[in-house]
Amino acid sequence: MSYVEGLRKAFRTRGGVVQAVDDVAFEAADGQITGLLGPNGAGKTTTLRMLYTLMAPDTGRVLVDGLDPAVEPGRVRATLGVLPDARGIYKRLTARENVAYFGELHGLDRRTIAERIANLCRALDMHEFIDRRAEGFSQGQRTKTAIARALVHDPRNVVLDEPANGLDVMTTRALREFLLRLREDGRCVLFSSHIMQEVARLCDRIVVIAHGRVVAAGSPDELRESTGCPNLEDAFVKAIGTAEGLYE
Amino acid sequence: MKALWVVLRKELLDAFRDRRMVAVAFLVMPLAVPTIIGGTAALGARKQAAQLESTLALPVIGGKLAPNLVDWLGQQNVEVTAAPADPDAAVRAQQHDVILRIDPEYAEDWRNGRPAGVEVIFDSSRPMSTGATIARVRGLLDGYSDTVGTLRLIARGIHPAVARPLQVGSRDVATPEARFDLSQQLLPYLLLLLAFIGGMQVAIDATAGERERQSLEPLLATPVSREAIISAKILATAIFALLTITATLLAYRISFALLPSDLPESSFAFGPRALLQLFVVILPVVLLGATVLTALAAFARSYREAQGYLPLLIFLPMVPTLVLMVAPVRTQTWMLAVPFLGQNQLILRILRDERIAPGEWGVNLGAGFALVAVAWLVAARLYYREQLAASS
């Protein structure tokens, strides 16, 4: 379970101070898929980065399974499986070596790593390229490798930043099924997206973010109700104030 | 500790799978260093021999005024040639190394027993190329002056020893290993340079490259501490540099054992003990270089920017060599604590087969490793910056 409250983060740039995240609060429960929806630049990536300890919030609080990243960053990272916005993999290593490396970094033994890789390979359909060096992988193959790498230690909390970015239709379908299976396993799945259809289709709870603020949150039914729009996509547009950047 | 080993193993695997990186480190470097040192030494030796043994073409102005001197020079393997119209300009333009001018009053002074004037025209701004020729001409003139003076004293019934109150002898106490040659000056610099930046490609690839390829963020999202990650990357860099140096020294040793040469044997013939000592001396430099490179790679915003700092780093190990060239000093213990200067002195002494006291080792290694620790703290701080992973 992940919980954030009063999160703020500002960046100093040449053009002045940019308030990337401005008082964001939400909760992502176990056994549910929670979606962070917002156009590009809304503050989704920065919010997730604070959750997985890469950045420290200016103010506010993060709790992951009751652990505070500011106090125990190592333990928080151990409970998280993270697919960051940056999903580079090592080109001179095979897909298997890439995934195994992260298994070792999480302190798993060889046998466990081999088992997990076999499972992930089946779930993500990676047989074709698992033992090939990553140089020249397609976007989909790279993303699958990055997802396998993020989940090799069987984390209870899964955080994915724009997981569908750059994936073809078949891979997106496979990913969707995979996320649903994680939910069935009782895990806490939190992902961000700027694509309304993706979020509308998958999520049990939706947090709509624009300009660094939460503009609406709740289950799909709650969102429809609060905005008075029977169509979920209309509800999103109404909450954000514009449809710009919400379609693929 | 286990995580450190995991990261280290992966970085080395990654580095050794980069064919270009491996080719530069284990083929280009080991070939370049013996070629540079051997080539320079061979060139220097050949030039020196040529200057001392070949017939010297010496333009003489007013040679007719001093026929005996010209004859005598001819017997000393000197070919007297016609002088150019403007001797100063000719020497300055490097057309001639040395021109001899006989004073117009020479004949008259000679006849009257007064010191007769000769003038050696040369350019002191190029001592490397003309020094030997100038000394040769001066030596010949001194020799002629001596011979004639001695004959004059004998003609007057005076023993020549009267005019020579001192008998100056000389004895060179240098061991064969310590004889100066150019290669001895080059080897410490090249060795320190390789030690300092030999792992540059690994360091830049492992941090700036990892960031640019966007794999640093997932790495930092694992439970492994940043201290362990950075230490592993530094160690991988250091190991790569040490392997490059080993390959280079081996190539150096082998190439000079194979080449039949008349080069001074000394500087190439270091044994296993000297080799071991060399490795101990450069170890702190290797670690310092790996740490500084990793810190720079973490500080730079891109791979290219990180590479931009390299000329600065290449210059650093050169500083003590330059200082010693301009102002040669006696080794004092405190100097051994100065980075690069201390190592330079110790490498020279190892090559000269001189004893190094335990205290001197202590000062040098203590100061070296202390500096490594400081650099490590800086690098670790840089690794904690939020900008490091969150580049985009």
XYZ file of C-alpha atoms in Angstrom, chain A residues 9 49 52 54-56 74 77-78 82 84-88 90 92-94 97 101-102 104-106 110 133 149, chain B residues 2 6-7 9-10 13-14 17-18 205 210 213-215 217-224 226 386 389-392:
56
model
C 8.251 19.785 -5.110
C 9.954 9.728 -8.154
C 10.286 5.557 -4.975
C 14.700 9.135 -6.010
C 13.675 12.628 -4.931
C 12.964 14.127 -1.553
C 16.607 1.015 1.412
C 13.010 0.375 -2.310
C 13.068 -3.312 -1.418
C 9.683 0.329 -10.204
C 10.687 4.438 -14.203
C 10.145 6.845 -17.042
C 13.788 6.109 -17.887
C 13.787 2.468 -18.956
C 17.234 2.070 -20.423
C 22.244 -2.579 -20.662
C 25.891 -5.349 -23.997
C 23.987 -7.680 -21.666
C 21.315 -10.163 -22.707
C 21.446 -10.927 -17.713
C 21.450 -8.331 -12.402
C 18.507 -6.615 -10.716
C 21.056 -9.948 -7.501
C 20.832 -6.278 -6.526
C 17.705 -7.191 -4.573
C 20.574 -17.770 -8.190
C 21.953 -9.087 -26.252
C 13.598 -6.295 -14.269
C 27.722 -8.376 -1.626
C 27.435 -7.687 -7.862
C 27.764 -4.189 -9.353
C 31.131 -7.842 -11.686
C 28.449 -6.396 -13.951
C 31.450 -7.693 -17.819
C 29.875 -4.680 -19.515
C 32.075 -6.712 -23.920
C 32.767 -3.287 -25.435
C 30.577 4.867 -19.514
C 24.613 4.873 -17.737
C 21.229 5.495 -21.658
C 18.665 5.953 -18.887
C 19.566 2.898 -16.866
C 17.384 5.636 -12.508
C 16.244 2.003 -12.238
C 19.603 1.130 -10.678
C 19.174 3.815 -8.012
C 15.637 2.543 -7.343
C 17.040 -0.773 -6.034
C 17.824 -1.171 -2.317
C 21.584 -1.019 -2.979
C 24.715 4.673 -3.498
C 18.799 14.540 -7.339
C 19.298 10.230 -11.874
C 16.449 12.553 -12.777
C 18.088 13.850 -15.919
C 15.046 14.142 -18.092
